[in-house]
XYZ file of C-alpha atoms in Angstrom:
245
model
C -1.943 53.056 -74.998
C -3.981 56.177 -75.700
C -7.514 56.721 -74.407
C -10.113 59.447 -74.815
C -12.278 60.014 -71.744
C -15.538 61.977 -71.702
C -17.722 62.946 -68.765
C -20.805 65.166 -68.712
C -22.419 64.059 -65.450
C -21.901 67.574 -64.068
C -19.705 69.709 -66.318
C -18.649 68.988 -69.904
C -15.132 67.546 -69.967
C -12.842 65.392 -72.101
C -9.222 64.299 -71.894
C -6.602 62.442 -73.923
C -4.177 60.307 -71.911
C -1.203 58.086 -72.808
C -0.030 55.278 -70.517
C 1.620 51.865 -70.481
C -0.770 49.223 -69.061
C 2.192 46.943 -68.348
C 3.990 49.557 -66.242
C 1.862 50.637 -63.242
C 4.745 52.705 -61.819
C 5.073 55.000 -64.816
C 2.860 58.087 -64.569
C 0.256 58.550 -67.287
C 0.884 61.441 -69.661
C -1.870 63.998 -70.170
C -1.897 64.827 -73.894
C -4.779 67.315 -73.865
C -7.616 68.310 -71.567
C -10.882 70.236 -71.845
C -13.392 71.164 -69.111
C -16.125 73.751 -68.658
C -17.314 75.415 -65.464
C -21.017 75.615 -66.336
C -23.109 72.585 -65.325
C -25.889 73.310 -67.845
C -24.139 73.685 -71.228
C -22.813 70.184 -71.909
C -24.536 69.753 -75.274
C -23.252 73.075 -76.643
C -19.686 72.856 -75.324
C -18.766 69.180 -75.682
C -18.304 68.717 -79.444
C -15.947 71.692 -79.976
C -14.167 70.748 -76.737
C -13.487 67.193 -77.902
C -12.387 68.436 -81.326
C -9.882 70.798 -79.670
C -8.031 67.825 -78.152
C -6.894 66.567 -81.564
C -4.590 68.107 -84.130
C -6.243 65.912 -86.773
C -9.367 64.089 -85.483
C -9.749 62.151 -88.757
C -6.330 60.508 -88.385
C -5.865 60.526 -84.602
C -9.347 59.379 -83.597
C -9.177 55.905 -85.181
C -5.720 55.432 -83.610
C -7.178 55.499 -80.094
C -7.101 52.273 -78.096
C -10.354 53.023 -76.267
C -12.981 55.628 -75.450
C -14.188 55.702 -71.842
C -17.322 57.629 -70.911
C -18.725 58.587 -67.536
C -22.107 56.906 -67.134
C -23.307 59.044 -64.248
C -25.294 59.263 -62.135
C -26.276 62.656 -63.440
C -29.140 64.707 -64.905
C -30.744 63.324 -68.075
C -29.865 66.034 -70.567
C -26.222 66.500 -69.612
C -25.482 62.798 -69.203
C -27.087 61.887 -72.528
C -24.939 64.395 -74.416
C -21.682 62.792 -73.272
C -22.789 59.210 -73.808
C -24.238 60.011 -77.241
C -20.972 61.693 -78.239
C -18.892 58.747 -77.007
C -21.094 56.204 -78.807
C -20.974 58.224 -82.029
C -17.184 58.535 -81.970
C -16.790 54.856 -81.092
C -18.930 53.833 -84.077
C -17.400 56.353 -86.493
C -13.792 55.635 -85.575
C -14.193 51.906 -84.880
C -12.756 52.304 -81.371
C -13.876 50.163 -78.386
C -16.164 51.974 -75.939
C -16.285 51.412 -72.169
C -18.164 53.073 -69.325
C -17.281 54.029 -65.765
C -19.381 55.434 -62.956
C -18.684 59.171 -62.838
C -18.391 59.237 -59.030
C -15.268 57.068 -59.447
C -13.546 60.152 -60.850
C -13.923 62.047 -57.571
C -12.990 58.968 -55.562
C -9.757 58.820 -57.551
C -9.134 62.510 -56.837
C -9.556 61.885 -53.103
C -7.194 58.899 -53.349
C -4.570 61.036 -55.125
C -4.836 64.026 -52.752
C -2.529 63.993 -49.695
C -3.554 65.342 -46.325
C -1.346 68.318 -45.410
C -0.441 70.170 -42.231
C -0.551 73.944 -41.788
C 2.902 74.249 -43.369
C 1.810 72.379 -46.482
C 3.690 69.179 -45.682
C 2.060 65.910 -46.712
C 0.924 63.831 -43.737
C -0.413 60.830 -45.622
C -3.570 59.952 -47.582
C -6.496 62.352 -47.359
C -8.898 59.468 -46.674
C -7.665 57.059 -44.010
C -10.923 55.102 -43.882
C -14.185 54.693 -45.796
C -15.542 57.879 -47.370
C -18.492 59.088 -49.458
C -18.541 60.963 -52.744
C -21.617 63.182 -53.157
C -22.620 65.367 -56.110
C -25.591 67.643 -56.738
C -28.689 65.749 -57.906
C -30.857 68.894 -57.673
C -34.318 68.690 -56.071
C -32.497 69.070 -52.713
C -30.876 65.640 -53.176
C -27.430 64.207 -53.877
C -26.007 61.364 -55.913
C -23.688 59.457 -53.620
C -21.602 56.317 -53.244
C -19.358 54.919 -50.509
C -15.714 53.984 -51.110
C -12.896 52.352 -49.174
C -9.745 54.331 -48.367
C -8.254 52.704 -51.465
C -11.043 54.233 -53.619
C -12.787 50.905 -54.219
C -16.583 51.086 -54.469
C -18.342 49.659 -51.400
C -21.942 50.803 -51.834
C -24.021 52.732 -54.321
C -24.699 54.727 -56.321
C -27.770 56.193 -54.610
C -29.888 59.295 -54.976
C -31.557 60.915 -51.993
C -31.265 63.641 -49.347
C -27.868 64.355 -47.796
C -29.497 63.529 -44.461
C -29.216 59.842 -45.469
C -25.403 59.969 -45.042
C -23.978 59.442 -41.551
C -20.612 59.487 -39.833
C -18.122 59.513 -42.723
C -15.945 62.042 -44.559
C -17.864 63.382 -47.566
C -16.253 64.883 -50.667
C -17.662 66.528 -53.790
C -20.082 69.305 -54.693
C -22.860 67.659 -52.714
C -20.775 68.036 -49.564
C -20.416 71.761 -50.116
C -24.110 72.245 -50.813
C -25.294 70.372 -47.708
C -22.387 70.824 -45.312
C -24.600 71.860 -42.396
C -26.784 68.755 -42.741
C -23.778 66.451 -43.095
C -21.896 67.909 -40.129
C -25.082 67.476 -38.085
C -24.918 63.776 -39.041
C -21.343 63.491 -37.684
C -19.814 63.672 -41.174
C -16.706 65.699 -41.981
C -16.395 67.954 -45.040
C -12.974 68.734 -46.527
C -13.203 72.324 -47.776
C -10.793 72.083 -50.772
C -12.862 69.251 -52.289
C -16.284 70.423 -51.072
C -17.215 71.805 -54.495
C -15.378 69.362 -56.757
C -17.163 67.914 -59.791
C -16.347 64.709 -61.693
C -14.077 65.398 -64.674
C -12.898 63.333 -67.612
C -9.291 63.788 -66.473
C -9.897 62.186 -63.082
C -12.130 59.552 -64.713
C -9.234 58.711 -67.003
C -6.860 58.364 -64.078
C -9.323 56.051 -62.335
C -9.654 53.988 -65.518
C -5.884 53.780 -65.957
C -5.551 52.536 -62.397
C -8.011 49.718 -63.134
C -6.425 48.872 -66.482
C -2.844 48.771 -65.198
C -3.907 46.670 -62.197
C -5.481 44.169 -64.608
C -2.800 44.483 -67.273
C -5.366 44.969 -70.041
C -8.550 46.790 -70.997
C -10.532 43.596 -71.219
C -9.748 42.479 -67.679
C -10.236 45.844 -65.985
C -13.895 45.321 -65.095
C -15.054 48.448 -66.910
C -18.776 48.925 -67.590
C -20.696 49.350 -70.806
C -22.087 52.770 -71.701
C -25.539 52.309 -70.126
C -26.405 55.553 -68.274
C -27.029 55.549 -64.516
C -29.948 57.949 -64.291
C -31.274 56.623 -60.921
C -34.480 58.620 -61.445
C -37.248 58.594 -64.006
C -37.252 61.362 -66.577
C -39.395 64.439 -65.954
C -40.434 64.293 -69.609
C -43.434 62.063 -70.149
C -45.103 60.811 -73.325
C -48.572 62.387 -73.433
C -51.417 59.952 -72.893
C -54.460 59.666 -75.172
C -56.808 62.608 -75.231
C -59.812 62.314 -73.017
C -63.035 62.175 -74.890
C -65.240 65.193 -74.437
C -68.700 64.440 -73.096
């Protein structure tokens, strides 16, 4: 099975992955991957980035088994660009489209990352108990959700100040931005993942985990492509002009 994953909740990213949904032991193969560093150029970078994944998009696109897009939470402009691209490709190529919460990508990265000692030896899972993923929501706030040690969603997503999070390990760019506040709330911040952003590659790995556990796309409990904005848009439709006296 081959899937295209797209996420623009923070950076612009896309990935092509091959896997066998009937064989959960076999590692998924990364066919191609694209990701930016800039968090404000999703609309400009995404289309050429997706195109670069394919040798022949006209032939290879319709052969996909699914397109999976990160639905946020994230800023309006960036998030819309990824979802619009995914919906367009799904319609054009006739490929099924599914959504996943973008924070799941970072939760999967935490799940896959071992805790190591000073000599670099793996000591076990990085998260031994419940943890929080937090990303930058701007306006001095974070998007966040709580997960079990097995990277299963327990609560969220939410948007609000980092001061709302208490007593858990916190991972993601939101942790790096508000480390002092979080540590003051008895949270721990893991430096190597304190600036991590959701990516399409990690989103794909999280999706593959769900699909292989279910044995099929249809039974994996994936979402539709409705965006998780969590806040109202700053752009407002102008009201009627006031009459001059």
